[in-house]
XYZ file of N, CA and C in Angstrom:
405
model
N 0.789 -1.216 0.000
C 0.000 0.000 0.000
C 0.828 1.277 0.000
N 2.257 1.235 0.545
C 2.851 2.433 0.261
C 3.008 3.161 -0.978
N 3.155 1.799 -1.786
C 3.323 2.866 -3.077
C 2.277 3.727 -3.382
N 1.370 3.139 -4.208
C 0.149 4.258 -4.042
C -0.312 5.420 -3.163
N -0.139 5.727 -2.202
C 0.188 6.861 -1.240
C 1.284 7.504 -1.525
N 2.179 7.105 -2.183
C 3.811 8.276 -2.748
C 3.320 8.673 -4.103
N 2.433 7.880 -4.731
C 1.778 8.353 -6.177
C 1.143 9.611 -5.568
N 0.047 9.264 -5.092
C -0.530 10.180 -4.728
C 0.219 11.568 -4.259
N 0.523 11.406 -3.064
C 1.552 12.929 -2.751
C 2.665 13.675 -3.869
N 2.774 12.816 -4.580
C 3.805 13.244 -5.805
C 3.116 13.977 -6.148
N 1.617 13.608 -6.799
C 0.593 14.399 -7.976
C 0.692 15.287 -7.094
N -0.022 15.345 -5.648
C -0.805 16.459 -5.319
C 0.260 17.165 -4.847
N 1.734 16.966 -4.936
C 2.580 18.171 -4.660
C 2.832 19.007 -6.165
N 2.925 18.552 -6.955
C 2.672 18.776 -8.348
C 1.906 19.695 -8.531
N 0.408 19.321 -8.281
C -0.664 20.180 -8.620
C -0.258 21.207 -7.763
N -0.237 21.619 -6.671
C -0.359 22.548 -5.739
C 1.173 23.570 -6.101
N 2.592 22.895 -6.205
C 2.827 23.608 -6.956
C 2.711 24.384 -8.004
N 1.956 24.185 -8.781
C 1.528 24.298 -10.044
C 0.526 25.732 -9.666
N -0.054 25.678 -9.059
C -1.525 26.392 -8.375
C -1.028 27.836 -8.158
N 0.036 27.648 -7.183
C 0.417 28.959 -7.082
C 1.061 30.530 -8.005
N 2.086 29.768 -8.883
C 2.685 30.591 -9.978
C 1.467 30.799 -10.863
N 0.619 29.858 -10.690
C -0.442 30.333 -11.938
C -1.947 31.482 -11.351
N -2.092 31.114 -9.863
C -2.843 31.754 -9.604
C -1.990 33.295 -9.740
N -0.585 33.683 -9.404
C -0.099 34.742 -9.549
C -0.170 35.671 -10.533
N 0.217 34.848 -11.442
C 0.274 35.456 -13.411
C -1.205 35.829 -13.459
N -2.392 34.837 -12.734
C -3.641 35.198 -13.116
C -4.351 36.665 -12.737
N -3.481 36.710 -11.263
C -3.976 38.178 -10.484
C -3.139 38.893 -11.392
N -1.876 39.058 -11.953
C -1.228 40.060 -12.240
C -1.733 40.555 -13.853
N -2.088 39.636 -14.527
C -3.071 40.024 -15.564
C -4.051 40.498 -15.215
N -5.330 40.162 -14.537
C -6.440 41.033 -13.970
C -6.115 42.481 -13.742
N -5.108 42.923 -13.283
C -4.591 44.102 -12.873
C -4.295 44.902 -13.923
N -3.778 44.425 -14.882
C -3.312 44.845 -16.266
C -4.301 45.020 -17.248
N -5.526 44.425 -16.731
C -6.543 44.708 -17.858
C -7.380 45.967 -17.076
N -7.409 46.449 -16.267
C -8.263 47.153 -15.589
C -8.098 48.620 -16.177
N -9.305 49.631 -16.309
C -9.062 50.981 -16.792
C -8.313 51.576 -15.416
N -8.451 51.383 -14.039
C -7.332 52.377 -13.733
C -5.792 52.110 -13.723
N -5.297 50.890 -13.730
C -4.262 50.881 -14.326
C -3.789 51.683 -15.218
N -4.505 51.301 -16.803
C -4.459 51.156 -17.852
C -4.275 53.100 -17.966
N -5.050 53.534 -17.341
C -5.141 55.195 -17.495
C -4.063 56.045 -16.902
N -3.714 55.221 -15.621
C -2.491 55.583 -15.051
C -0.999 55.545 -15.845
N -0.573 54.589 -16.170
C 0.016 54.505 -17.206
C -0.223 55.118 -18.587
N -1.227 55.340 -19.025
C -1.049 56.541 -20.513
C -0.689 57.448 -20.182
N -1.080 58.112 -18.997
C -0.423 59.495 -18.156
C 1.057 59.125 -18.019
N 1.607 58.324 -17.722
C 2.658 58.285 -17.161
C 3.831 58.250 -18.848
N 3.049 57.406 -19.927
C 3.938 57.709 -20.992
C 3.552 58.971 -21.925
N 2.807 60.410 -21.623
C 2.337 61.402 -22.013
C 2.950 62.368 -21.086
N 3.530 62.054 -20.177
C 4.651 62.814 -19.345
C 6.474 63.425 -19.707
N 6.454 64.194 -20.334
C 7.691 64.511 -20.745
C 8.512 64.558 -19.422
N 8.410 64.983 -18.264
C 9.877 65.052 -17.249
C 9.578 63.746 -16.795
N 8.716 62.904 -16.459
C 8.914 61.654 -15.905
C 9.288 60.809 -16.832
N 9.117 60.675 -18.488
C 10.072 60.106 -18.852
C 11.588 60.435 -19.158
N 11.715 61.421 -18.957
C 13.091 62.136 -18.641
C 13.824 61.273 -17.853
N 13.307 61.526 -16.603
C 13.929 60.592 -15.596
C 14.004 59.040 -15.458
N 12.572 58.538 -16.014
C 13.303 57.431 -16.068
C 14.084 56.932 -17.279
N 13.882 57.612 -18.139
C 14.526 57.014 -19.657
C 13.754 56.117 -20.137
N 14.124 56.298 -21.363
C 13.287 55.362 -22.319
C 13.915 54.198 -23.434
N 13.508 53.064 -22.862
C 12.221 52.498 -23.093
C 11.402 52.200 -21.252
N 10.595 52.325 -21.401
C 10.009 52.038 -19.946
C 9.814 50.804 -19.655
N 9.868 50.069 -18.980
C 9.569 49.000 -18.626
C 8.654 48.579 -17.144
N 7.460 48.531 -17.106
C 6.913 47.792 -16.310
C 6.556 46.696 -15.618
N 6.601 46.388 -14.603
C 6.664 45.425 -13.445
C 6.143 44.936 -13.065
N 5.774 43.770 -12.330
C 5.067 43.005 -11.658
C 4.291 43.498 -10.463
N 3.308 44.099 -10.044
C 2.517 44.449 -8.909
C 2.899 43.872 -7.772
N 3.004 44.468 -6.865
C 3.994 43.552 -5.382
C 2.230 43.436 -4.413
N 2.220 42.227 -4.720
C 0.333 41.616 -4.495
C 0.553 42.079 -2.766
N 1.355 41.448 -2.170
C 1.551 41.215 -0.440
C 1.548 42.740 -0.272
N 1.108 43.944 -0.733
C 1.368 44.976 0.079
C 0.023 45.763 0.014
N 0.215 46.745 1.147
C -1.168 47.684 1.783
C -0.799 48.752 0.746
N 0.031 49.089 0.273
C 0.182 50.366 -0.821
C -1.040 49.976 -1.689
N -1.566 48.854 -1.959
C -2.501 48.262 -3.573
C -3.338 47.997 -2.584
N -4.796 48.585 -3.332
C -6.428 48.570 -2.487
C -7.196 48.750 -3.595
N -7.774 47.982 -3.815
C -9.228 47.943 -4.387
C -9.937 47.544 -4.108
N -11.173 48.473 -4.076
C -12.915 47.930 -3.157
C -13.693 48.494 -4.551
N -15.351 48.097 -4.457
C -15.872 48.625 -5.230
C -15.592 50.251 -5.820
N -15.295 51.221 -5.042
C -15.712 52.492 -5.230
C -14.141 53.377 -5.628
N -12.825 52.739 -4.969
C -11.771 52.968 -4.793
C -10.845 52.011 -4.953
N -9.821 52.514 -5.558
C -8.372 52.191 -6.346
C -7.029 53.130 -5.651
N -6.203 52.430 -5.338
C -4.994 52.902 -5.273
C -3.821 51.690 -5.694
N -2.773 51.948 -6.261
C -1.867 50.944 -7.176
C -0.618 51.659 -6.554
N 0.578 50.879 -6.382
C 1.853 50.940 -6.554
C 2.361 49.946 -7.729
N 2.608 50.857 -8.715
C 3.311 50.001 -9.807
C 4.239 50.444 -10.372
N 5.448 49.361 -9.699
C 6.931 49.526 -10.160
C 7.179 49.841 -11.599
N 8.080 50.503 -11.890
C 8.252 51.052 -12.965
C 10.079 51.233 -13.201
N 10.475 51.009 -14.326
C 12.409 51.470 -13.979
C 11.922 51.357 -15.835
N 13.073 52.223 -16.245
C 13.795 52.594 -17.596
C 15.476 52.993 -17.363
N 15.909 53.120 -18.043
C 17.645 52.828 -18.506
C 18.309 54.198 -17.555
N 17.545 54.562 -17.055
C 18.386 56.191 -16.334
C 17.971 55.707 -14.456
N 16.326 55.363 -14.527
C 16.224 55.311 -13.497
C 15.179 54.236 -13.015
N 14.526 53.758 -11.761
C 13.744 52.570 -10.770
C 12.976 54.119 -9.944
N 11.312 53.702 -9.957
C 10.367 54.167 -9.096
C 9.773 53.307 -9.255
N 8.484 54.175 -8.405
C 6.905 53.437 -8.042
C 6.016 54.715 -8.950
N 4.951 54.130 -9.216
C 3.763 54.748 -9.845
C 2.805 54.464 -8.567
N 2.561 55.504 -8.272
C 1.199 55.763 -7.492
C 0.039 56.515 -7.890
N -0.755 55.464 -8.255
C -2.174 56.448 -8.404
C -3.236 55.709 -7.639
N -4.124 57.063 -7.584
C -5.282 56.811 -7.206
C -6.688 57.084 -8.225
N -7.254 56.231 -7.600
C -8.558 56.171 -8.914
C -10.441 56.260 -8.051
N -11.110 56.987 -8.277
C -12.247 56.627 -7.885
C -13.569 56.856 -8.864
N -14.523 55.941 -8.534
C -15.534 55.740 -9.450
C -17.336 56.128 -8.075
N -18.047 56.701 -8.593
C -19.074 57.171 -8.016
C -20.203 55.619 -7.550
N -20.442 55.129 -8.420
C -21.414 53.874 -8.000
C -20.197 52.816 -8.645
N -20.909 51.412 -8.134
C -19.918 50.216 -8.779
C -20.819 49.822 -10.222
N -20.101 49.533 -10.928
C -20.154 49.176 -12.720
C -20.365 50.500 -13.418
N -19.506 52.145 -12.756
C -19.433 53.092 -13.358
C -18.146 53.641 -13.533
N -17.720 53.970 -14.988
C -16.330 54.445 -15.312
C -15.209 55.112 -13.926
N -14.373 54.496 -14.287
C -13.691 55.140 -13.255
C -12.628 56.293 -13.803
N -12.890 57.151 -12.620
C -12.283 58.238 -13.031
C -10.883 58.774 -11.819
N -9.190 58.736 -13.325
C -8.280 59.101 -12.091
C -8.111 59.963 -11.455
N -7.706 60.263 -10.056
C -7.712 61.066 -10.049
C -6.286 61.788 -9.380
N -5.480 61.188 -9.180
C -3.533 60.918 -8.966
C -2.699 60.307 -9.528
N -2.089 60.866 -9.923
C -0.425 59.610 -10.212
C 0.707 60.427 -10.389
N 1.464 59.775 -9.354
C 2.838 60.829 -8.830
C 3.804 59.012 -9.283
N 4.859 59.868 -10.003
C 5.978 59.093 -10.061
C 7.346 59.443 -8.674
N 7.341 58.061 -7.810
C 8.499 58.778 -6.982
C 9.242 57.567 -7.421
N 10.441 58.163 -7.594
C 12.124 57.842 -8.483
C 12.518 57.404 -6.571
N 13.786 56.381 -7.166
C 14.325 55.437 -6.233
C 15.290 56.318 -5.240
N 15.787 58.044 -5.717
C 16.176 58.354 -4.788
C 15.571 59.378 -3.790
N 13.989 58.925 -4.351
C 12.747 59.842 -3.219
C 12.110 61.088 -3.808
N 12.728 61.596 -5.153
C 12.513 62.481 -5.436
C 11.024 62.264 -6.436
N 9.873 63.303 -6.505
C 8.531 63.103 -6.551
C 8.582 63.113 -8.106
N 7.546 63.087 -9.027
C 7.517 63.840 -9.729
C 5.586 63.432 -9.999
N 4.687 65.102 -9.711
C 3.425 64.688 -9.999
C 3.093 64.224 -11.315
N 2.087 63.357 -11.989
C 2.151 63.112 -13.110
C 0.927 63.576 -13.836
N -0.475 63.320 -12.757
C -1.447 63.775 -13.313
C -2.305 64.042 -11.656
N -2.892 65.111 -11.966
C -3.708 65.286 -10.591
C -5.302 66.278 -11.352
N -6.542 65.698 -10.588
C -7.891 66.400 -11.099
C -7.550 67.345 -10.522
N -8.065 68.732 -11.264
C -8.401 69.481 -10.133
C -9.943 69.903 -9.993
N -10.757 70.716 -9.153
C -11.566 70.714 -9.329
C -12.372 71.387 -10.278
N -11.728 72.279 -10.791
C -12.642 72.545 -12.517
C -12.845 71.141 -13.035
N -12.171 70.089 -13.186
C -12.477 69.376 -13.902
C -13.602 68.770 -13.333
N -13.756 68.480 -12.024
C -14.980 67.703 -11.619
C -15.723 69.088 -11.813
N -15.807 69.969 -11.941
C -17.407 70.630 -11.909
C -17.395 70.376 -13.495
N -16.641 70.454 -14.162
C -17.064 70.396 -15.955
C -17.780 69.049 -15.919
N -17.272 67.970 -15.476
C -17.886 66.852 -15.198
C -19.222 66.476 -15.023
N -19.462 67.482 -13.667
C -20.961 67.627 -13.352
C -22.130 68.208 -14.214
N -21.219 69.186 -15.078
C -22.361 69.884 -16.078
C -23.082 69.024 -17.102
């Protein structure tokens, strides 16, 4: 009877390995398809001094899942997404909020801070824009 019991634990260490790297790639795509991502980043390559600093070509990163910087609930978005090009390594921080849930979301932050702390805003609402909004 032993053997069959080492079959077994083989597979199911197998599978379960298996489970994890894939559930990862799966969250980190979800993330990548989303409009506030997706909006955060067009801002960020429509930015002449932040691509300054980091240089170009840009290259984007893997979402660091284990951290409180990244929140999403129905109504609210905030992202840390690593970012480095050939000059320089930051974080992309934006924030995103949407009025009811299954309604466009609208950004409304994204500050590039570079690896030696230094800020650079990238896009911020101000409030003319939400009253044009409202009209």
């Amino acid at each position: 009877m032993p053997q069959p019991s080492r079959k077994v634990l083989l597979y199911s260490s197998v599978v379960c390995t298996g489970i994890g790297p894939l559930l990862y790639y799966l969250i980190q795509k979800s993330f990548t398809r989303t409009s506030y991502y997706q909006m955060a980043l067009e801002q960020l390559h429509s930015h002449p001094e932040a691509l300054d600093a980091l240089g170009t070509p840009l290259k984007v990163h893997y979402l660091p899942v284990m951290t409180r910087k990244n929140f999403v609930d129905i109504t609210d978005a905030q992202l840390m997404i690593p970012v480095s090009g050939p000059k320089a390594k930051g974080q992309l921080y934006t924030r995103s909020t949407r009025d009811a849930p299954f309604q466009r979301w609208n950004l409304q932050e994204v500050t590039l801070e570079l690896q030696g702390g230094q800020q650079i805003p990238v896009f911020s609402r101000t409030e003319d824009e939400d009253a044009k909004k409202e009209k």
